[in-house]
């Protein structure tokens, strides 16, 4: 048997100081679509997400909530698992940094770094932003009107002076630059890559990797006064989850190095600079790729708690429908760019691309088959050039969508699939099966067969993006569960004439503004 291809994709692990919002849903959604696509494409997939539970920020949030950090993280981590279910995420694992498997891995990588002379004891004095869990040089800070200093992210900083272990990051500058040079696809999109390269060229300082002024963290092996810096702890999750330090284990060998770490642009530096440096310093292989996506604004405004405009994924699902939201988030913005969420563009896409283009196509074809072909897959006669063209365009989607998704160009993948949805609608109008019903029933059956078969192919491709709606379409075509992967796109999975079909039902309803909402919107 041929060894199956492996694909390991990760989301950032989310801080448990906050309830899940659109930013969390977005990063994980992108990974979910890739994981689902790769599974359908014959890969053994490992899709990891989880929660980042240590550090000062979480400790503070627990204090504010009046509970101990462990009970606090248990509760908030549960909210992230609930979000994954609500968004239909297909993660294979969910890691929490408070789990023993992770603590063991983080301490093991620490020890490895110590053994290799990459960590030394010193003392840190400088600025720290708890909100970012990051150290900043004074030159990076700006002064507010009230005299307080803030980090480039806008986070307030505080002065820290304490004994600390340091990682010899400065020694890795040249090797990192060589690594970026020899792995041009390591950082995407390219504009982000340039940012990282110039940051590293600018010189790297040794990095403080332990703290002594609080204790909610993983103990430094052999020095219980210190807890590990939360980013060293957190980044390690990607290897703890595949079994590190058991580097000989089957899971580790199969899935490390990770194929893709998906992150937001704000946390790229940690993933593209510190993480490969830690790994190389520990004698481990760095990941293959880090993709930094952009940020959403809400109706043109920066999203922030203080503005009260945080977008809660549950509200979107309730209002627009889950698959509609999944589609919109990946279709609206070229992945990698910042994007604006607006009710208007959501409704335009739901009613245009989903209800009119895709939904209507399915509805028209399936109800014509129900009415005119005894509710069974029609029997085709000889195919014309136009029939073959449409079918081939649908089959050839694989060769076009695969590279788009390998480049994380979700918007492009969807646009490509929709070019065939539109071609199918043009075909229906030109072939006019409703007229053939009176003049040439054999040709009508052929046209409806070609359309049903095109819809089958389209629905197989829309599965990763819209799993529920696509399943409903495939159910209506009586496609068996085991015949829904990419190996069955062409003839191998073709519909069999005469197969009875269930009664059709609509898939993408139009969004109709309720009186109240319309009124309040003016
Ligand atoms: N705990 C760290 C990651 C550690 S990974 C080893 C962290 N957690 S987070 O909870 O703050 O992560 C938030 C994620 O959501 C980031 O990828 C961030 O870019 C993303 N977003 C937060 N707000 C966002 C928007 N408004 N829009 C899109 N994504 C945004 O960072």
mmCIF file of C-alpha atoms in Angstrom, residues 145-470:
data_model
loop_
_atom_site.group_PDB
_atom_site.id
_atom_site.type_symbol
_atom_site.label_atom_id
_atom_site.label_comp_id
_atom_site.label_asym_id
_atom_site.label_seq_id
_atom_site.Cartn_x
_atom_site.Cartn_y
_atom_site.Cartn_z
ATOM 1 C CA UNK A 145 -0.884 62.673 25.970
ATOM 2 C CA UNK A 146 -1.219 61.667 29.620
ATOM 3 C CA UNK A 147 2.492 60.785 29.653
ATOM 4 C CA UNK A 148 2.002 56.995 29.737
ATOM 5 C CA UNK A 149 3.995 54.789 27.366
ATOM 6 C CA UNK A 150 2.393 52.334 24.948
ATOM 7 C CA UNK A 151 3.638 49.519 22.715
ATOM 8 C CA UNK A 152 3.165 49.680 18.920
ATOM 9 C CA UNK A 153 -0.017 47.604 19.391
ATOM 10 C CA UNK A 154 -1.412 50.291 21.703
ATOM 11 C CA UNK A 155 -0.977 48.085 24.780
ATOM 12 C CA UNK A 156 0.180 49.806 27.986
ATOM 13 C CA UNK A 157 3.639 48.767 29.198
ATOM 14 C CA UNK A 158 5.085 48.387 32.667
ATOM 15 C CA UNK A 159 8.673 48.442 33.900
ATOM 16 C CA UNK A 160 9.977 45.026 34.904
ATOM 17 C CA UNK A 161 13.175 44.304 36.832
ATOM 18 C CA UNK A 162 13.802 40.720 37.837
ATOM 19 C CA UNK A 163 16.186 37.772 37.574
ATOM 20 C CA UNK A 164 15.522 35.990 34.301
ATOM 21 C CA UNK A 165 16.815 33.269 32.050
ATOM 22 C CA UNK A 166 17.683 34.373 28.526
ATOM 23 C CA UNK A 167 17.600 32.579 25.202
ATOM 24 C CA UNK A 168 20.575 33.418 22.942
ATOM 25 C CA UNK A 169 18.397 34.781 20.166
ATOM 26 C CA UNK A 170 21.107 37.216 19.035
ATOM 27 C CA UNK A 171 23.232 34.258 17.940
ATOM 28 C CA UNK A 172 20.490 33.114 15.553
ATOM 29 C CA UNK A 173 20.201 36.187 13.372
ATOM 30 C CA UNK A 174 22.341 34.943 10.480
ATOM 31 C CA UNK A 175 20.972 31.411 10.601
ATOM 32 C CA UNK A 176 17.412 32.709 10.537
ATOM 33 C CA UNK A 177 18.173 34.900 7.527
ATOM 34 C CA UNK A 178 19.725 31.914 5.761
ATOM 35 C CA UNK A 179 16.675 29.862 6.624
ATOM 36 C CA UNK A 180 14.280 32.458 5.142
ATOM 37 C CA UNK A 181 16.489 32.654 2.071
ATOM 38 C CA UNK A 182 16.520 28.910 1.475
ATOM 39 C CA UNK A 183 12.803 28.528 2.313
ATOM 40 C CA UNK A 184 11.123 31.294 0.328
ATOM 41 C CA UNK A 185 7.635 29.925 1.117
ATOM 42 C CA UNK A 186 8.174 29.809 4.866
ATOM 43 C CA UNK A 187 6.417 33.127 5.500
ATOM 44 C CA UNK A 188 3.302 34.188 3.605
ATOM 45 C CA UNK A 189 1.975 36.432 2.217
ATOM 46 C CA UNK A 190 5.167 37.909 0.669
ATOM 47 C CA UNK A 191 4.643 41.394 2.136
ATOM 48 C CA UNK A 192 4.739 39.877 5.614
ATOM 49 C CA UNK A 193 7.846 37.946 4.734
ATOM 50 C CA UNK A 194 9.619 41.174 3.870
ATOM 51 C CA UNK A 195 8.600 42.702 7.193
ATOM 52 C CA UNK A 196 10.031 39.762 9.114
ATOM 53 C CA UNK A 197 13.257 39.705 7.130
ATOM 54 C CA UNK A 198 13.888 43.395 7.718
ATOM 55 C CA UNK A 199 13.091 43.014 11.403
ATOM 56 C CA UNK A 200 15.688 40.239 11.731
ATOM 57 C CA UNK A 201 18.217 42.168 9.623
ATOM 58 C CA UNK A 202 17.823 45.027 12.074
ATOM 59 C CA UNK A 203 19.469 42.848 14.742
ATOM 60 C CA UNK A 204 18.151 40.542 17.436
ATOM 61 C CA UNK A 205 18.602 40.830 21.187
ATOM 62 C CA UNK A 206 18.675 37.869 23.536
ATOM 63 C CA UNK A 207 15.175 37.077 24.708
ATOM 64 C CA UNK A 208 14.039 36.892 28.313
ATOM 65 C CA UNK A 209 12.383 33.487 28.668
ATOM 66 C CA UNK A 210 11.432 33.270 32.329
ATOM 67 C CA UNK A 211 9.620 35.394 34.893
ATOM 68 C CA UNK A 212 9.814 35.506 38.680
ATOM 69 C CA UNK A 213 7.236 38.118 39.673
ATOM 70 C CA UNK A 214 4.197 35.787 39.440
ATOM 71 C CA UNK A 215 3.770 32.036 39.381
ATOM 72 C CA UNK A 216 0.942 31.094 36.983
ATOM 73 C CA UNK A 217 3.095 29.248 34.491
ATOM 74 C CA UNK A 218 5.218 26.183 33.857
ATOM 75 C CA UNK A 219 8.012 25.809 36.362
ATOM 76 C CA UNK A 220 11.530 26.143 34.987
ATOM 77 C CA UNK A 221 13.203 22.750 35.442
ATOM 78 C CA UNK A 222 15.614 22.925 38.374
ATOM 79 C CA UNK A 223 14.697 26.494 39.381
ATOM 80 C CA UNK A 224 11.243 26.700 40.979
ATOM 81 C CA UNK A 225 11.508 30.483 41.473
ATOM 82 C CA UNK A 226 11.014 30.921 37.737
ATOM 83 C CA UNK A 227 8.102 30.188 35.429
ATOM 84 C CA UNK A 228 8.633 29.989 31.690
ATOM 85 C CA UNK A 229 7.853 32.994 29.514
ATOM 86 C CA UNK A 230 4.364 32.340 28.223
ATOM 87 C CA UNK A 231 5.321 32.492 24.525
ATOM 88 C CA UNK A 232 7.986 29.788 24.868
ATOM 89 C CA UNK A 233 5.401 27.728 26.748
ATOM 90 C CA UNK A 234 2.652 28.437 24.196
ATOM 91 C CA UNK A 235 4.614 27.884 20.980
ATOM 92 C CA UNK A 236 5.691 24.484 22.248
ATOM 93 C CA UNK A 237 2.054 23.321 22.067
ATOM 94 C CA UNK A 238 2.558 22.575 18.384
ATOM 95 C CA UNK A 239 5.044 19.835 19.187
ATOM 96 C CA UNK A 240 3.540 18.675 22.507
ATOM 97 C CA UNK A 241 0.383 17.742 20.633
ATOM 98 C CA UNK A 242 2.237 15.370 18.322
ATOM 99 C CA UNK A 243 4.030 13.659 21.170
ATOM 100 C CA UNK A 244 7.266 15.585 21.823
ATOM 101 C CA UNK A 245 9.619 14.667 23.500
ATOM 102 C CA UNK A 246 8.915 11.210 22.039
ATOM 103 C CA UNK A 247 10.482 12.141 18.721
ATOM 104 C CA UNK A 248 10.539 8.492 17.702
ATOM 105 C CA UNK A 249 6.774 8.077 18.094
ATOM 106 C CA UNK A 250 4.690 7.361 15.049
ATOM 107 C CA UNK A 251 2.609 10.529 15.399
ATOM 108 C CA UNK A 252 5.647 12.751 15.777
ATOM 109 C CA UNK A 253 7.403 11.228 12.803
ATOM 110 C CA UNK A 254 4.321 11.459 10.687
ATOM 111 C CA UNK A 255 3.282 15.019 11.499
ATOM 112 C CA UNK A 256 6.364 17.010 12.494
ATOM 113 C CA UNK A 257 7.373 19.415 11.010
ATOM 114 C CA UNK A 258 3.943 21.043 10.785
ATOM 115 C CA UNK A 259 2.864 21.941 7.269
ATOM 116 C CA UNK A 260 1.205 25.163 8.279
ATOM 117 C CA UNK A 261 0.848 27.421 11.283
ATOM 118 C CA UNK A 262 -2.035 29.792 10.597
ATOM 119 C CA UNK A 263 -1.797 33.018 12.613
ATOM 120 C CA UNK A 264 -3.057 36.594 12.668
ATOM 121 C CA UNK A 265 -0.639 39.295 11.517
ATOM 122 C CA UNK A 266 -0.194 40.546 15.103
ATOM 123 C CA UNK A 267 1.540 37.352 16.218
ATOM 124 C CA UNK A 268 3.688 36.646 13.184
ATOM 125 C CA UNK A 269 6.975 37.668 14.803
ATOM 126 C CA UNK A 270 6.599 35.049 17.521
ATOM 127 C CA UNK A 271 5.940 32.325 14.948
ATOM 128 C CA UNK A 272 8.370 33.332 12.241
ATOM 129 C CA UNK A 273 11.316 34.492 14.364
ATOM 130 C CA UNK A 274 11.273 33.094 17.892
ATOM 131 C CA UNK A 275 9.711 29.729 17.117
ATOM 132 C CA UNK A 276 12.074 28.563 14.354
ATOM 133 C CA UNK A 277 14.994 29.862 16.452
ATOM 134 C CA UNK A 278 13.856 27.860 19.513
ATOM 135 C CA UNK A 279 13.396 24.758 17.397
ATOM 136 C CA UNK A 280 16.680 24.960 15.521
ATOM 137 C CA UNK A 281 18.457 25.695 18.810
ATOM 138 C CA UNK A 282 16.895 22.543 20.285
ATOM 139 C CA UNK A 283 17.995 20.559 17.232
ATOM 140 C CA UNK A 284 14.433 20.210 15.912
ATOM 141 C CA UNK A 285 13.048 20.937 12.478
ATOM 142 C CA UNK A 286 11.171 24.234 12.013
ATOM 143 C CA UNK A 287 7.648 24.206 10.537
ATOM 144 C CA UNK A 288 7.195 24.410 6.769
ATOM 145 C CA UNK A 289 5.078 27.522 6.604
ATOM 146 C CA UNK A 290 3.528 30.319 8.612
ATOM 147 C CA UNK A 291 0.673 32.290 7.069
ATOM 148 C CA UNK A 292 -0.366 35.601 8.622
ATOM 149 C CA UNK A 293 -3.898 36.705 7.844
ATOM 150 C CA UNK A 294 -5.340 40.186 8.222
ATOM 151 C CA UNK A 295 -7.779 41.684 10.674
ATOM 152 C CA UNK A 296 -11.491 42.406 10.452
ATOM 153 C CA UNK A 297 -13.076 45.739 11.152
ATOM 154 C CA UNK A 298 -16.801 46.110 11.866
ATOM 155 C CA UNK A 299 -18.714 48.422 9.516
ATOM 156 C CA UNK A 300 -15.473 50.340 8.940
ATOM 157 C CA UNK A 301 -14.486 50.596 12.617
ATOM 158 C CA UNK A 302 -11.662 48.958 14.517
ATOM 159 C CA UNK A 303 -13.130 46.199 16.674
ATOM 160 C CA UNK A 304 -12.674 46.775 20.376
ATOM 161 C CA UNK A 305 -14.361 45.965 23.637
ATOM 162 C CA UNK A 306 -14.413 49.598 24.658
ATOM 163 C CA UNK A 307 -16.259 50.569 21.461
ATOM 164 C CA UNK A 308 -18.708 47.760 22.195
ATOM 165 C CA UNK A 309 -18.574 46.481 18.609
ATOM 166 C CA UNK A 310 -17.053 43.042 19.163
ATOM 167 C CA UNK A 311 -18.523 40.543 16.695
ATOM 168 C CA UNK A 312 -19.721 37.407 18.462
ATOM 169 C CA UNK A 313 -19.728 34.368 16.159
ATOM 170 C CA UNK A 314 -22.945 32.991 17.727
ATOM 171 C CA UNK A 315 -24.840 36.152 16.805
ATOM 172 C CA UNK A 316 -23.734 35.847 13.185
ATOM 173 C CA UNK A 317 -24.708 32.183 12.979
ATOM 174 C CA UNK A 318 -28.113 32.882 14.439
ATOM 175 C CA UNK A 319 -28.776 35.732 12.099
ATOM 176 C CA UNK A 320 -27.358 34.527 8.779
ATOM 177 C CA UNK A 321 -26.880 30.765 9.128
ATOM 178 C CA UNK A 322 -23.662 28.868 9.775
ATOM 179 C CA UNK A 323 -22.614 27.984 6.237
ATOM 180 C CA UNK A 324 -23.492 31.466 5.043
ATOM 181 C CA UNK A 325 -21.101 32.906 7.642
ATOM 182 C CA UNK A 326 -18.370 30.406 6.780
ATOM 183 C CA UNK A 327 -18.729 31.300 3.104
ATOM 184 C CA UNK A 328 -18.755 35.043 3.639
ATOM 185 C CA UNK A 329 -15.671 35.171 5.865
ATOM 186 C CA UNK A 330 -13.524 33.396 3.299
ATOM 187 C CA UNK A 331 -15.068 34.924 0.171
ATOM 188 C CA UNK A 332 -15.270 38.579 1.112
ATOM 189 C CA UNK A 333 -11.576 39.341 1.573
ATOM 190 C CA UNK A 334 -8.473 38.208 -0.316
ATOM 191 C CA UNK A 335 -6.982 36.068 2.434
ATOM 192 C CA UNK A 336 -4.038 37.871 4.007
ATOM 193 C CA UNK A 337 -5.576 41.352 3.640
ATOM 194 C CA UNK A 338 -7.568 43.209 6.252
ATOM 195 C CA UNK A 339 -11.288 43.148 5.680
ATOM 196 C CA UNK A 340 -14.435 44.927 6.684
ATOM 197 C CA UNK A 341 -17.472 43.148 8.008
ATOM 198 C CA UNK A 342 -20.710 44.760 6.975
ATOM 199 C CA UNK A 343 -24.304 43.607 7.133
ATOM 200 C CA UNK A 344 -24.851 44.892 3.637
ATOM 201 C CA UNK A 345 -22.095 42.925 1.963
ATOM 202 C CA UNK A 346 -23.112 39.837 3.906
ATOM 203 C CA UNK A 347 -26.679 40.088 2.594
ATOM 204 C CA UNK A 348 -25.487 40.831 -0.938
ATOM 205 C CA UNK A 349 -23.405 37.659 -0.993
ATOM 206 C CA UNK A 350 -26.064 35.491 0.663
ATOM 207 C CA UNK A 351 -28.764 36.569 -1.754
ATOM 208 C CA UNK A 352 -26.545 36.778 -4.838
ATOM 209 C CA UNK A 353 -23.920 34.057 -4.807
ATOM 210 C CA UNK A 354 -25.617 31.597 -2.461
ATOM 211 C CA UNK A 355 -29.391 31.945 -2.997
ATOM 212 C CA UNK A 356 -29.488 33.106 -6.640
ATOM 213 C CA UNK A 357 -26.464 31.435 -8.149
ATOM 214 C CA UNK A 358 -25.851 28.169 -6.301
ATOM 215 C CA UNK A 359 -29.136 27.582 -4.447
ATOM 216 C CA UNK A 360 -31.322 28.348 -7.424
ATOM 217 C CA UNK A 361 -29.297 26.115 -9.695
ATOM 218 C CA UNK A 362 -29.815 23.170 -7.350
ATOM 219 C CA UNK A 363 -33.456 23.992 -6.724
ATOM 220 C CA UNK A 364 -34.370 24.358 -10.398
ATOM 221 C CA UNK A 365 -32.612 21.202 -11.503
ATOM 222 C CA UNK A 366 -33.725 18.992 -8.633
ATOM 223 C CA UNK A 367 -37.352 20.032 -8.836
ATOM 224 C CA UNK A 368 -37.419 19.534 -12.631
ATOM 225 C CA UNK A 369 -36.036 16.034 -12.118
ATOM 226 C CA UNK A 370 -38.619 15.344 -9.412
ATOM 227 C CA UNK A 371 -41.462 16.481 -11.657
ATOM 228 C CA UNK A 372 -40.352 15.164 -15.031
ATOM 229 C CA UNK A 373 -38.103 12.170 -14.464
ATOM 230 C CA UNK A 374 -40.109 10.164 -11.907
ATOM 231 C CA UNK A 375 -37.905 11.475 -9.095
ATOM 232 C CA UNK A 376 -34.920 9.409 -10.218
ATOM 233 C CA UNK A 377 -31.543 10.194 -11.837
ATOM 234 C CA UNK A 378 -32.420 10.702 -15.538
ATOM 235 C CA UNK A 379 -30.926 8.525 -18.274
ATOM 236 C CA UNK A 380 -28.606 10.462 -20.580
ATOM 237 C CA UNK A 381 -28.405 9.879 -24.352
ATOM 238 C CA UNK A 382 -25.374 10.947 -26.418
ATOM 239 C CA UNK A 383 -23.601 14.007 -25.001
ATOM 240 C CA UNK A 384 -23.085 17.164 -27.061
ATOM 241 C CA UNK A 385 -19.956 19.341 -26.997
ATOM 242 C CA UNK A 386 -21.640 21.749 -24.622
ATOM 243 C CA UNK A 387 -22.541 18.921 -22.227
ATOM 244 C CA UNK A 388 -18.984 17.644 -22.210
ATOM 245 C CA UNK A 389 -17.595 21.164 -21.754
ATOM 246 C CA UNK A 390 -19.633 21.814 -18.636
ATOM 247 C CA UNK A 391 -18.811 18.436 -17.108
ATOM 248 C CA UNK A 392 -15.115 18.836 -17.827
ATOM 249 C CA UNK A 393 -15.060 22.337 -16.364
ATOM 250 C CA UNK A 394 -16.532 20.912 -13.146
ATOM 251 C CA UNK A 395 -14.073 18.030 -13.070
ATOM 252 C CA UNK A 396 -11.096 20.301 -13.810
ATOM 253 C CA UNK A 397 -11.901 22.339 -10.715
ATOM 254 C CA UNK A 398 -9.634 20.052 -8.729
ATOM 255 C CA UNK A 399 -6.561 21.151 -10.665
ATOM 256 C CA UNK A 400 -7.498 24.793 -10.107
ATOM 257 C CA UNK A 401 -8.768 24.766 -6.541
ATOM 258 C CA UNK A 402 -5.940 22.636 -5.147
ATOM 259 C CA UNK A 403 -3.133 25.133 -5.915
ATOM 260 C CA UNK A 404 -5.299 28.027 -4.724
ATOM 261 C CA UNK A 405 -5.767 26.352 -1.354
ATOM 262 C CA UNK A 406 -2.130 25.292 -1.168
ATOM 263 C CA UNK A 407 -1.434 29.023 -1.346
ATOM 264 C CA UNK A 408 -4.220 29.733 1.219
ATOM 265 C CA UNK A 409 -6.067 31.778 -1.425
ATOM 266 C CA UNK A 410 -9.567 30.870 -0.202
ATOM 267 C CA UNK A 411 -11.266 33.719 -2.065
ATOM 268 C CA UNK A 412 -9.683 32.529 -5.291
ATOM 269 C CA UNK A 413 -10.752 28.925 -4.709
ATOM 270 C CA UNK A 414 -14.347 30.057 -4.188
ATOM 271 C CA UNK A 415 -14.291 32.387 -7.173
ATOM 272 C CA UNK A 416 -13.068 29.473 -9.300
ATOM 273 C CA UNK A 417 -15.846 27.173 -8.075
ATOM 274 C CA UNK A 418 -18.381 29.918 -8.756
ATOM 275 C CA UNK A 419 -17.189 30.277 -12.335
ATOM 276 C CA UNK A 420 -18.606 26.786 -12.864
ATOM 277 C CA UNK A 421 -21.793 27.579 -10.890
ATOM 278 C CA UNK A 422 -22.334 30.486 -13.290
ATOM 279 C CA UNK A 423 -21.479 28.385 -16.337
ATOM 280 C CA UNK A 424 -24.081 25.843 -15.222
ATOM 281 C CA UNK A 425 -26.714 28.579 -14.915
ATOM 282 C CA UNK A 426 -25.903 29.818 -18.414
ATOM 283 C CA UNK A 427 -26.191 26.223 -19.640
ATOM 284 C CA UNK A 428 -29.650 25.760 -18.070
ATOM 285 C CA UNK A 429 -30.919 28.926 -19.688
ATOM 286 C CA UNK A 430 -29.550 28.017 -23.110
ATOM 287 C CA UNK A 431 -30.688 24.396 -23.042
ATOM 288 C CA UNK A 432 -34.092 25.369 -21.609
ATOM 289 C CA UNK A 433 -35.072 21.876 -20.397
ATOM 290 C CA UNK A 434 -38.598 23.210 -19.639
ATOM 291 C CA UNK A 435 -39.120 23.666 -23.404
ATOM 292 C CA UNK A 436 -37.523 20.311 -24.221
ATOM 293 C CA UNK A 437 -40.136 18.728 -21.980
ATOM 294 C CA UNK A 438 -42.626 19.286 -24.773
ATOM 295 C CA UNK A 439 -40.372 18.825 -27.806
ATOM 296 C CA UNK A 440 -37.672 16.270 -26.975
ATOM 297 C CA UNK A 441 -37.873 14.369 -23.696
ATOM 298 C CA UNK A 442 -34.754 12.356 -24.439
ATOM 299 C CA UNK A 443 -32.688 15.538 -24.781
ATOM 300 C CA UNK A 444 -34.371 16.949 -21.662
ATOM 301 C CA UNK A 445 -33.254 13.867 -19.711
ATOM 302 C CA UNK A 446 -29.693 14.313 -20.997
ATOM 303 C CA UNK A 447 -29.590 17.989 -20.045
ATOM 304 C CA UNK A 448 -30.937 17.266 -16.569
ATOM 305 C CA UNK A 449 -28.441 14.445 -16.148
ATOM 306 C CA UNK A 450 -25.548 16.730 -17.115
ATOM 307 C CA UNK A 451 -26.800 19.332 -14.654
ATOM 308 C CA UNK A 452 -27.284 16.855 -11.810
ATOM 309 C CA UNK A 453 -23.803 15.501 -12.431
ATOM 310 C CA UNK A 454 -22.360 19.054 -12.481
ATOM 311 C CA UNK A 455 -24.097 19.857 -9.210
ATOM 312 C CA UNK A 456 -22.675 16.665 -7.699
ATOM 313 C CA UNK A 457 -19.161 17.765 -8.637
ATOM 314 C CA UNK A 458 -19.730 21.311 -7.366
ATOM 315 C CA UNK A 459 -21.136 20.087 -4.062
ATOM 316 C CA UNK A 460 -18.107 17.858 -3.524
ATOM 317 C CA UNK A 461 -15.915 20.973 -3.834
ATOM 318 C CA UNK A 462 -18.049 23.156 -1.599
ATOM 319 C CA UNK A 463 -17.936 20.598 1.246
ATOM 320 C CA UNK A 464 -14.844 22.048 2.978
ATOM 321 C CA UNK A 465 -16.370 25.548 2.999
ATOM 322 C CA UNK A 466 -20.011 24.704 3.671
ATOM 323 C CA UNK A 467 -20.169 21.172 5.054
ATOM 324 C CA UNK A 468 -23.866 21.077 6.043
ATOM 325 C CA UNK A 469 -25.334 22.666 2.936
ATOM 326 C CA UNK A 470 -23.102 20.592 0.647
#
